[in-house]
PDB file of C-alpha atoms in Angstrom:
ATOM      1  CA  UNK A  26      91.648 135.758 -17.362  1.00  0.00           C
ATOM      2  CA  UNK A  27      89.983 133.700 -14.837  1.00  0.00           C
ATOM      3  CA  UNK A  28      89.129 130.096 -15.125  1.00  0.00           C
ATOM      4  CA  UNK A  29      85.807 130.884 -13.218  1.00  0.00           C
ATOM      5  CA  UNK A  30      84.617 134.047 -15.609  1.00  0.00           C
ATOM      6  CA  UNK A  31      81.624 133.309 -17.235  1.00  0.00           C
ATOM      7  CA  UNK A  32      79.675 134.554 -20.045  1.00  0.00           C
ATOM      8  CA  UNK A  33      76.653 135.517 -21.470  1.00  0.00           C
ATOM      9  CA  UNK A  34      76.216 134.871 -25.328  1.00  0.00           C
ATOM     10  CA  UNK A  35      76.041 138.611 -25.649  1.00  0.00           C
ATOM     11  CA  UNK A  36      78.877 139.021 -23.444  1.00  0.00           C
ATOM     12  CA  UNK A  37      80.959 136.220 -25.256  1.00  0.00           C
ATOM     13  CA  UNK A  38      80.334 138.210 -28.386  1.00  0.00           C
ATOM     14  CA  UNK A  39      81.725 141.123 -27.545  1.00  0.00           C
ATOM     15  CA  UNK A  40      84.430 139.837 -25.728  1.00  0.00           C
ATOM     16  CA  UNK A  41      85.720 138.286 -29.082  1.00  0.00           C
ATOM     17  CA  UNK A  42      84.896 140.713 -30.946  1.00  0.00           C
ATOM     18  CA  UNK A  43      82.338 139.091 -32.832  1.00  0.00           C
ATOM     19  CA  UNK A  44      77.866 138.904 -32.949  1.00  0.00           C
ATOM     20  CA  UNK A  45      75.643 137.195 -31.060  1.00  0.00           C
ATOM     21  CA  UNK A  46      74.537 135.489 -34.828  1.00  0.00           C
ATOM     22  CA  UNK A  47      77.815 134.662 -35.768  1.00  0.00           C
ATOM     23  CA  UNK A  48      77.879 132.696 -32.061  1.00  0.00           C
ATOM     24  CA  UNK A  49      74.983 130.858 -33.029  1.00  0.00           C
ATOM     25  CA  UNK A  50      76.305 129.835 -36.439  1.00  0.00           C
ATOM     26  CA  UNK A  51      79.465 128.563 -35.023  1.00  0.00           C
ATOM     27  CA  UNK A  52      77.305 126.075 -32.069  1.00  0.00           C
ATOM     28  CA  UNK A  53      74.846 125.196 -35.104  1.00  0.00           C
ATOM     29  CA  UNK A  54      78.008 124.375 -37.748  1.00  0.00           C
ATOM     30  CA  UNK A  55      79.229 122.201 -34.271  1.00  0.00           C
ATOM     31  CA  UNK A  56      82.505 124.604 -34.084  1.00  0.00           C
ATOM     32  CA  UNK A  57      81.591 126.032 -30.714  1.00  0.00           C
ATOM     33  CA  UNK A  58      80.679 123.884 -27.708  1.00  0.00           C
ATOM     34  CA  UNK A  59      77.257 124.240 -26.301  1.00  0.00           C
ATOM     35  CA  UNK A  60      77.303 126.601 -22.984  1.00  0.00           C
ATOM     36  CA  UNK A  61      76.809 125.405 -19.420  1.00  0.00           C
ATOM     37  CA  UNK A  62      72.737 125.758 -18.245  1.00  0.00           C
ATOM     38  CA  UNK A  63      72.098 127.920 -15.062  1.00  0.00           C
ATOM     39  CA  UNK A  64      68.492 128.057 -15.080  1.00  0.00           C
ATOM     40  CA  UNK A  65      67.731 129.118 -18.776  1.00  0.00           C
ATOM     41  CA  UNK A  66      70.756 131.096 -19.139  1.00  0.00           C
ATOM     42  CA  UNK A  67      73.657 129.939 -21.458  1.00  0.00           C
ATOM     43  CA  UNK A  68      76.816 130.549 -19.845  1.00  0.00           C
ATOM     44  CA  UNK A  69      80.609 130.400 -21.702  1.00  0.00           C
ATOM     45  CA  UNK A  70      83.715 129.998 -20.081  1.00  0.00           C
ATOM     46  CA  UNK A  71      87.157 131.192 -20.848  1.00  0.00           C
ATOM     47  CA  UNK A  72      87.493 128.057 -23.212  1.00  0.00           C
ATOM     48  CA  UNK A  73      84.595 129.315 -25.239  1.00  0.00           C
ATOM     49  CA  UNK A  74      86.689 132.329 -25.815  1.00  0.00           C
ATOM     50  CA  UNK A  75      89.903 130.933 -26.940  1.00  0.00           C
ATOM     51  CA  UNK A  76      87.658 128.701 -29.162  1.00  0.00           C
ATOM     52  CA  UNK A  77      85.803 131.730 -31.048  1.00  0.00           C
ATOM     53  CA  UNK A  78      89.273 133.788 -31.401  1.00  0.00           C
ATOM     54  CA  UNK A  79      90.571 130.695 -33.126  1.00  0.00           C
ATOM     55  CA  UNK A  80      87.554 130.314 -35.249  1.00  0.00           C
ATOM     56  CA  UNK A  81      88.042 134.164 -36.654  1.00  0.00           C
ATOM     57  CA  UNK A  82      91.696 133.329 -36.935  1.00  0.00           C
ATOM     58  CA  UNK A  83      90.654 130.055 -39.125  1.00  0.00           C
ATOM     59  CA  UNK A  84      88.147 132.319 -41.024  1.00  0.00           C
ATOM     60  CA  UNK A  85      90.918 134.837 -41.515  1.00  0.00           C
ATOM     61  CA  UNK A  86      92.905 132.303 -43.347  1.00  0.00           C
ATOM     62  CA  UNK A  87      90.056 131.798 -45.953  1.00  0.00           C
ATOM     63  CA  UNK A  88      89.415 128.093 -44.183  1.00  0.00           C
ATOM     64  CA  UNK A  89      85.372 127.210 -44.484  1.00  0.00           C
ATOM     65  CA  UNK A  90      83.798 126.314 -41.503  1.00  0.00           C
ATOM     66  CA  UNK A  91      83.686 122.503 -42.498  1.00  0.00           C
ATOM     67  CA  UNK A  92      87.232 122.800 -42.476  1.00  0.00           C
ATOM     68  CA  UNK A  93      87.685 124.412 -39.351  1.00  0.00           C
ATOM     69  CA  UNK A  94      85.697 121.695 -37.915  1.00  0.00           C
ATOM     70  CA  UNK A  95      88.270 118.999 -39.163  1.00  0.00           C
ATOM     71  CA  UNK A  96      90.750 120.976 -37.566  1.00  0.00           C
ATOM     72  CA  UNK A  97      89.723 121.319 -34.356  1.00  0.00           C
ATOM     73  CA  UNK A  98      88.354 118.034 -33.994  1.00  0.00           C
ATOM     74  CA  UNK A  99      92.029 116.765 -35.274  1.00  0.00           C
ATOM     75  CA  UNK A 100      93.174 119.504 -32.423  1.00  0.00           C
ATOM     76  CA  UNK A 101      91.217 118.091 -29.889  1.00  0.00           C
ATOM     77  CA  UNK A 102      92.212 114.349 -30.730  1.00  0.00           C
ATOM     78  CA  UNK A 103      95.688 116.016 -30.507  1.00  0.00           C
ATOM     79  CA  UNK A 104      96.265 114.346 -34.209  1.00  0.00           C
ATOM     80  CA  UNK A 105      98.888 117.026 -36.091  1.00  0.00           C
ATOM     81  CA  UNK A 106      97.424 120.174 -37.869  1.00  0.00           C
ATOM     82  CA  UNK A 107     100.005 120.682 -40.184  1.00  0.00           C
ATOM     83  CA  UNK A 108      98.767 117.786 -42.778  1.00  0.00           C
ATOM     84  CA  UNK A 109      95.075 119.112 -42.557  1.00  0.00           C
ATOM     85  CA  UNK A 110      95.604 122.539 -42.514  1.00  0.00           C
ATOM     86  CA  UNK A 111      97.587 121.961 -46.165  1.00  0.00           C
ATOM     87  CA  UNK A 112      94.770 119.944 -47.254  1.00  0.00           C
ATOM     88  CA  UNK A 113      92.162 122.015 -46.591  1.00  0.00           C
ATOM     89  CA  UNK A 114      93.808 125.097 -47.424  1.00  0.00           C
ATOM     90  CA  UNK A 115      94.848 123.792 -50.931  1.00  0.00           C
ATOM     91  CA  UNK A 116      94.906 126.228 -53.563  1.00  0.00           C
ATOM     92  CA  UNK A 117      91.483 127.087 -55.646  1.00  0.00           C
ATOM     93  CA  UNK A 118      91.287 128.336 -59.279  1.00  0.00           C
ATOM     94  CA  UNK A 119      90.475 131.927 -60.576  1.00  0.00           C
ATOM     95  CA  UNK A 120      88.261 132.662 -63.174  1.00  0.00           C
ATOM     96  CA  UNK A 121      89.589 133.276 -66.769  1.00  0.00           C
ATOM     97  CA  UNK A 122      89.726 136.917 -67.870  1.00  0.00           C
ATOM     98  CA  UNK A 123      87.784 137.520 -70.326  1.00  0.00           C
ATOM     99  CA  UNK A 124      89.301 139.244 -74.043  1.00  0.00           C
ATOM    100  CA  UNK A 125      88.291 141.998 -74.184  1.00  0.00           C
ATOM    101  CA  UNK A 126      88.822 144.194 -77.852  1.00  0.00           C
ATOM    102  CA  UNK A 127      90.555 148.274 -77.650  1.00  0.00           C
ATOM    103  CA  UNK A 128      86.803 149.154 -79.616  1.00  0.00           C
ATOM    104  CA  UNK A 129      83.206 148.755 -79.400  1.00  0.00           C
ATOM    105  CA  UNK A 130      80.543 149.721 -81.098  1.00  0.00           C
ATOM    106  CA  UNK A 131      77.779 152.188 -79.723  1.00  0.00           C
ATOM    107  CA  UNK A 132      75.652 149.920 -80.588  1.00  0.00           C
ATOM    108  CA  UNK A 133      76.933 146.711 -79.326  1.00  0.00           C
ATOM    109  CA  UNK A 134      78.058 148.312 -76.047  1.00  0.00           C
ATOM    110  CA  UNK A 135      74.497 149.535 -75.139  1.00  0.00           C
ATOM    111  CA  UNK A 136      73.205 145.820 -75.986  1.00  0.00           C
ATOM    112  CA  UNK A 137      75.717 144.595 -73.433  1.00  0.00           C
ATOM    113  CA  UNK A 138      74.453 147.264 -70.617  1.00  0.00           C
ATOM    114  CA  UNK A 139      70.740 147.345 -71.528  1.00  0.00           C
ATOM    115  CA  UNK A 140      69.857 145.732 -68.563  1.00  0.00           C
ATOM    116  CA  UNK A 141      71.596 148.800 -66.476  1.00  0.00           C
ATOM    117  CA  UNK A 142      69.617 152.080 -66.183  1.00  0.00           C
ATOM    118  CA  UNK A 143      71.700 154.913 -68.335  1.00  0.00           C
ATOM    119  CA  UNK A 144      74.048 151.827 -68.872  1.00  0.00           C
ATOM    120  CA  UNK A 145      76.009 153.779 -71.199  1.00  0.00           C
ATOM    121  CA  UNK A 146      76.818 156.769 -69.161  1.00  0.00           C
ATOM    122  CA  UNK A 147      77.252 155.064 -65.966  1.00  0.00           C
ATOM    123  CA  UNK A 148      80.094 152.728 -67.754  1.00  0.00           C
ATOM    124  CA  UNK A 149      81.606 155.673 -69.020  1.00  0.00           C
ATOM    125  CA  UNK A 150      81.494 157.581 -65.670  1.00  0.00           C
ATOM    126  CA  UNK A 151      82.842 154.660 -63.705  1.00  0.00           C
ATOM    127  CA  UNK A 152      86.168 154.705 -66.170  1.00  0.00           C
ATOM    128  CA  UNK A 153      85.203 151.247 -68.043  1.00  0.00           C
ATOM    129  CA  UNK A 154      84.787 152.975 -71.207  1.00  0.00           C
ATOM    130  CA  UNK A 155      84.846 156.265 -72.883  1.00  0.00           C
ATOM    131  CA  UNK A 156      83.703 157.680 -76.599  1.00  0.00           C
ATOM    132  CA  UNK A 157      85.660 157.872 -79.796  1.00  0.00           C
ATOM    133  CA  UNK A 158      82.822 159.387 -81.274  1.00  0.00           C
ATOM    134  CA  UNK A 159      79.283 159.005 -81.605  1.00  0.00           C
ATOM    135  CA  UNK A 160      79.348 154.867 -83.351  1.00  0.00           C
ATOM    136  CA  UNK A 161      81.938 153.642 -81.467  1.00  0.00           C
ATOM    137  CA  UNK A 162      83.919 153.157 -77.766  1.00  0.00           C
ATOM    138  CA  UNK A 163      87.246 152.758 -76.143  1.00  0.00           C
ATOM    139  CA  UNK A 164      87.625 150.073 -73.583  1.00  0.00           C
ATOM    140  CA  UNK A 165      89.591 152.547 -70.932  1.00  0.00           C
ATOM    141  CA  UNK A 166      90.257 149.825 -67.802  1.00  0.00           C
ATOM    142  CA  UNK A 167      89.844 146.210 -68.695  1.00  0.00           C
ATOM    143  CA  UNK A 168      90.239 145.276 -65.400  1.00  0.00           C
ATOM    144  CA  UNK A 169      86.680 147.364 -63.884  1.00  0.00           C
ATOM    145  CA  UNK A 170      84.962 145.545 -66.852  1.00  0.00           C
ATOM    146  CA  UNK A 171      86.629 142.248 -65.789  1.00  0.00           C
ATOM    147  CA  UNK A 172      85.040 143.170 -61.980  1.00  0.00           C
ATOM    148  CA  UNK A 173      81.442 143.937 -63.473  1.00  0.00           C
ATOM    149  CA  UNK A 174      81.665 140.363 -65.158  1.00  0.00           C
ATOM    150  CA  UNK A 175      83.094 138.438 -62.531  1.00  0.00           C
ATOM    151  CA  UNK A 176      80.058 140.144 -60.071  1.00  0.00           C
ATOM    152  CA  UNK A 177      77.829 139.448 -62.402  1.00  0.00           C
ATOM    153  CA  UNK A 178      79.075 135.713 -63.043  1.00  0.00           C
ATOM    154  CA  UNK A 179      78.347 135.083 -59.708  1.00  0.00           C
ATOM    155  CA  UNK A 180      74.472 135.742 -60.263  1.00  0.00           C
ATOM    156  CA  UNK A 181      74.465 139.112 -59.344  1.00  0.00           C
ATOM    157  CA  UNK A 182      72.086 141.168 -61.969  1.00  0.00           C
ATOM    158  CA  UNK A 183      74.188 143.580 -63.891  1.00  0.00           C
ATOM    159  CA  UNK A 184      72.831 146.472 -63.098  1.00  0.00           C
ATOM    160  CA  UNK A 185      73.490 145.501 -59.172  1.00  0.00           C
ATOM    161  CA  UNK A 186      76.707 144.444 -60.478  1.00  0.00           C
ATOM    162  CA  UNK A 187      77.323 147.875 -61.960  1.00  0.00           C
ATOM    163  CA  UNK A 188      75.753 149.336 -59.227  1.00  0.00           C
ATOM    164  CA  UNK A 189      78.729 147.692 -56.216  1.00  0.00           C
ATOM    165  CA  UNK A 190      82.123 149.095 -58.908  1.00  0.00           C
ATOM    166  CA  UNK A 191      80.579 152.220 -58.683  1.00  0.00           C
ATOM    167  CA  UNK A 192      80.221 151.650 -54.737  1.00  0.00           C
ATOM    168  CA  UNK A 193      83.653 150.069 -54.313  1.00  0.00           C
ATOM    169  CA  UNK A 194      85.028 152.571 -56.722  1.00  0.00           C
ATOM    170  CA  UNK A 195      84.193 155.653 -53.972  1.00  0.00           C
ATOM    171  CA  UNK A 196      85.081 153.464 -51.198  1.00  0.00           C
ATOM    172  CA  UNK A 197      88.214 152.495 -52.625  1.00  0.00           C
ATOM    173  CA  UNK A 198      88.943 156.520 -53.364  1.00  0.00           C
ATOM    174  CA  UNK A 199      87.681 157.547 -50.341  1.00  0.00           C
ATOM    175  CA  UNK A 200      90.488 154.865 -48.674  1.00  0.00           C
ATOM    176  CA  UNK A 201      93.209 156.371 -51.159  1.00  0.00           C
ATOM    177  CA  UNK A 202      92.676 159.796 -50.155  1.00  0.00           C
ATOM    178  CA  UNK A 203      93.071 158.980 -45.892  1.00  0.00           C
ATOM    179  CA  UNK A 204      96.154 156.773 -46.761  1.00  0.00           C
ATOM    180  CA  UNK A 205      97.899 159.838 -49.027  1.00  0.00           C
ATOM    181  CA  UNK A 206      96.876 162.155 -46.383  1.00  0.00           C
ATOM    182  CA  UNK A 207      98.610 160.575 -43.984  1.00  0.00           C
ATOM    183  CA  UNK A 208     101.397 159.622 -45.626  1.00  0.00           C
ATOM    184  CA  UNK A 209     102.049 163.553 -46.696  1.00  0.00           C
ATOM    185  CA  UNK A 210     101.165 164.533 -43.040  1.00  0.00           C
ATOM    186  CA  UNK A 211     103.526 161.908 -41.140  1.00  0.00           C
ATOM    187  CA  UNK A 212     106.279 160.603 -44.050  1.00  0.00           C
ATOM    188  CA  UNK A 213     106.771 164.079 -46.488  1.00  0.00           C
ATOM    189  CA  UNK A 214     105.987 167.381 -43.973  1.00  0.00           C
ATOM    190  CA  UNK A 215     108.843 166.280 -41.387  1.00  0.00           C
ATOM    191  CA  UNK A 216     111.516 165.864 -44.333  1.00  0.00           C
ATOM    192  CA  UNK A 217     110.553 169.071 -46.413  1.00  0.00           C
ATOM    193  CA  UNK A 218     112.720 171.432 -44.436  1.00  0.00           C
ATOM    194  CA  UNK A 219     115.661 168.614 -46.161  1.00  0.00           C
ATOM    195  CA  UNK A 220     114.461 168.056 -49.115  1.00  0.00           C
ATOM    196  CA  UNK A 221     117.605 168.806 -50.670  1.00  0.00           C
ATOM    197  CA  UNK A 222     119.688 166.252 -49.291  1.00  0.00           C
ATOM    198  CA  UNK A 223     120.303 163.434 -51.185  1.00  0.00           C
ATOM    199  CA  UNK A 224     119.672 160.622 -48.827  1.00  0.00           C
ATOM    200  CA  UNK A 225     116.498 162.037 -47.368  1.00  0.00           C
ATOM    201  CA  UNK A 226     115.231 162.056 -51.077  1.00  0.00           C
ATOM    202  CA  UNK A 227     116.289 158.703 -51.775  1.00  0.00           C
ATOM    203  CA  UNK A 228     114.561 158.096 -48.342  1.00  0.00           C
ATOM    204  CA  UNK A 229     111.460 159.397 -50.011  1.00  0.00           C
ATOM    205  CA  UNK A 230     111.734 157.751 -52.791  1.00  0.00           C
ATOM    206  CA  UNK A 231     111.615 154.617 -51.095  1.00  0.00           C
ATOM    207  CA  UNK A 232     108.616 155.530 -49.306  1.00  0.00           C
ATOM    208  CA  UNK A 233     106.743 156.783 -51.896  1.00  0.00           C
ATOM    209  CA  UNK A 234     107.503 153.231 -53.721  1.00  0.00           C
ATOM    210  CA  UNK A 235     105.875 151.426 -50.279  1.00  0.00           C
ATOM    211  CA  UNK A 236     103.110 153.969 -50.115  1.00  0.00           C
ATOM    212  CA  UNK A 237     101.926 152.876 -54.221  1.00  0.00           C
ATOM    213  CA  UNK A 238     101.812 149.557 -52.981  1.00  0.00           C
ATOM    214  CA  UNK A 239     100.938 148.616 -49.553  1.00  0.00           C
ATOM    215  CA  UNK A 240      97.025 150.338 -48.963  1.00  0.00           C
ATOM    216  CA  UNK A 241      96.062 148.317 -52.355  1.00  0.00           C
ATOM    217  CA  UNK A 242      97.509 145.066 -51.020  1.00  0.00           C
ATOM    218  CA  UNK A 243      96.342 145.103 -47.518  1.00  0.00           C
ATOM    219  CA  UNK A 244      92.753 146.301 -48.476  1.00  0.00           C
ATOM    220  CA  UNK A 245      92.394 143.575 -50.970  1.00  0.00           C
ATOM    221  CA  UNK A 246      93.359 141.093 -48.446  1.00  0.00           C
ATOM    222  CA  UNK A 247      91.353 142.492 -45.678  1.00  0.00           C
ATOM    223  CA  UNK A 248      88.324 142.347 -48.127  1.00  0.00           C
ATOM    224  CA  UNK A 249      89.029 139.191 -49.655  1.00  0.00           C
ATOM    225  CA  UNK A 250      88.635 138.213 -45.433  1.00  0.00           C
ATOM    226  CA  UNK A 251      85.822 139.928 -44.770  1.00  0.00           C
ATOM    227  CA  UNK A 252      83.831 138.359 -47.449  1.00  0.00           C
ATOM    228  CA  UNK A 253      84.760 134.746 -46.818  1.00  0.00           C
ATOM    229  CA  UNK A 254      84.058 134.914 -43.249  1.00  0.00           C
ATOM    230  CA  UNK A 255      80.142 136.086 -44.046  1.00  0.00           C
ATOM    231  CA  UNK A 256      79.220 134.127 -46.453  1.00  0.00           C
ATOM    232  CA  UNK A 257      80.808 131.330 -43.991  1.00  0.00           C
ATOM    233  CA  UNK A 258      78.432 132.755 -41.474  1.00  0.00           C
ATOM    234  CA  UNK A 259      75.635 133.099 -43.924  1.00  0.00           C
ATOM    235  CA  UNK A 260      73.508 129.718 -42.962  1.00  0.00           C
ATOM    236  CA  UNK A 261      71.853 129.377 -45.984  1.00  0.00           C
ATOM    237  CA  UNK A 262      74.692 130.011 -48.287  1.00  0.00           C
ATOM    238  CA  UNK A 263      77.013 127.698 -46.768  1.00  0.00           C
ATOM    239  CA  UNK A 264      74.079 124.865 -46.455  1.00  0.00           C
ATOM    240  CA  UNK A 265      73.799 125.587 -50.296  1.00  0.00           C
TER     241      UNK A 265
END
């Protein structure tokens, strides 16, 4: 890359692989240096770049933007990063499950869902609960009723909270189905023809224990990202 390049704020952008808004957040938060002036025109350097790429690293990391600032001001002072990076990066706590009982009444489940639109059905269709019979419930995955509450914990209404596990639910399947797809096209076709040999089965079997595992882990973490680097962008949340 040449020390003389020069960019445009959209060009910087998409250079980095990031928007034009998330540019403006970062010189607002005083992450990102403010461009050279040619006329009226903003113009970044190569410097800008390696700046912005080690922003979305930070971000990756789960660092807040204040953070990042400490850093790179500790950076550019040339103080060491290890000793703020642990402080800022210092564990946070989770929320407490809730209990949650095997039963529930008809009754008290559609108090606890009557601010969701067919509450009842929707719960049951998104796996949270199912019927005994007609007075009473099964809790079927305490974990999706732990999601609605945490959502909803956050401020989200319930029905909107409702609403994303049923979203995330057909994203999540619709991410399950590429990854087994693949898997059967690229890890099981090419062994079938020895699928009676010992060590390509045990081969398999190790496989298939990777394949159970890996896709959940990585999309969690990806998400868990994701969502920390918009609401860092978010302006408003983060001035909050």
């Amino acid at each position: 890359m040449s020390a003389g390049v020069k960019y445009t704020i959209d060009e910087l952008a998409r250079e980095a692989g990031t928007t034009v808004r998330s540019l403006r957040v970062y010189q607002e938060r005083g992450v990102l240096p403010p461009p050279s002036l040619k006329g009226r025109t903003g113009l970044y350097g190569p410097e800008h770049l390696n700046r912005v790429r080690t922003i979305s690293r930070l971000l990756d990391r789960g660092i807040k933007l204040n953070g990042i600032k400490e850093l790179l001001n500790a950076w550019d002072r040339g103080d060491g990063l290890g000793d703020v990076l642990g402080e800022i990066t210092s564990g946070t706590t989770a929320p407490e499950a809730p209990t949650v009982s095997d039963k529930i009444s008809a009754t008290e489940l559609a108090d606890r869902y009557r601010g969701v639109s067919n509450g009842l059905a929707r719960v049951v269709a998104a796996g949270m609960y199912e019927p005994v019979d007609a007075a009473t419930y099964r809790v079927v995955d305490p974990q999706l009723i732990l999601i609605v509450e945490q959502i909803a914990s956050a401020g989200v209404p319930l029905e909107e909270a409702v609403g994303e596990l049923e979203k995330l639910r057909a994203d999540c399947d619709r991410i399950a189905r590429r990854f087994v797809d693949v898997f059967h096209r690229t890890a099981w076709e090419p062994l079938q023809h020895d699928g009676n040999d010992p060590a390509v089965r045990s081969a398999l079997s190790e496989r298939l224990a990777i394949a159970r595992i890996v896709p959940g882990r990585a999309t969690s973490d990806l998400v868990n990202r994701f969502v920390a680097r918009h609401l860092e962008e978010d302006i408003e949340l983060t001035d909050a």
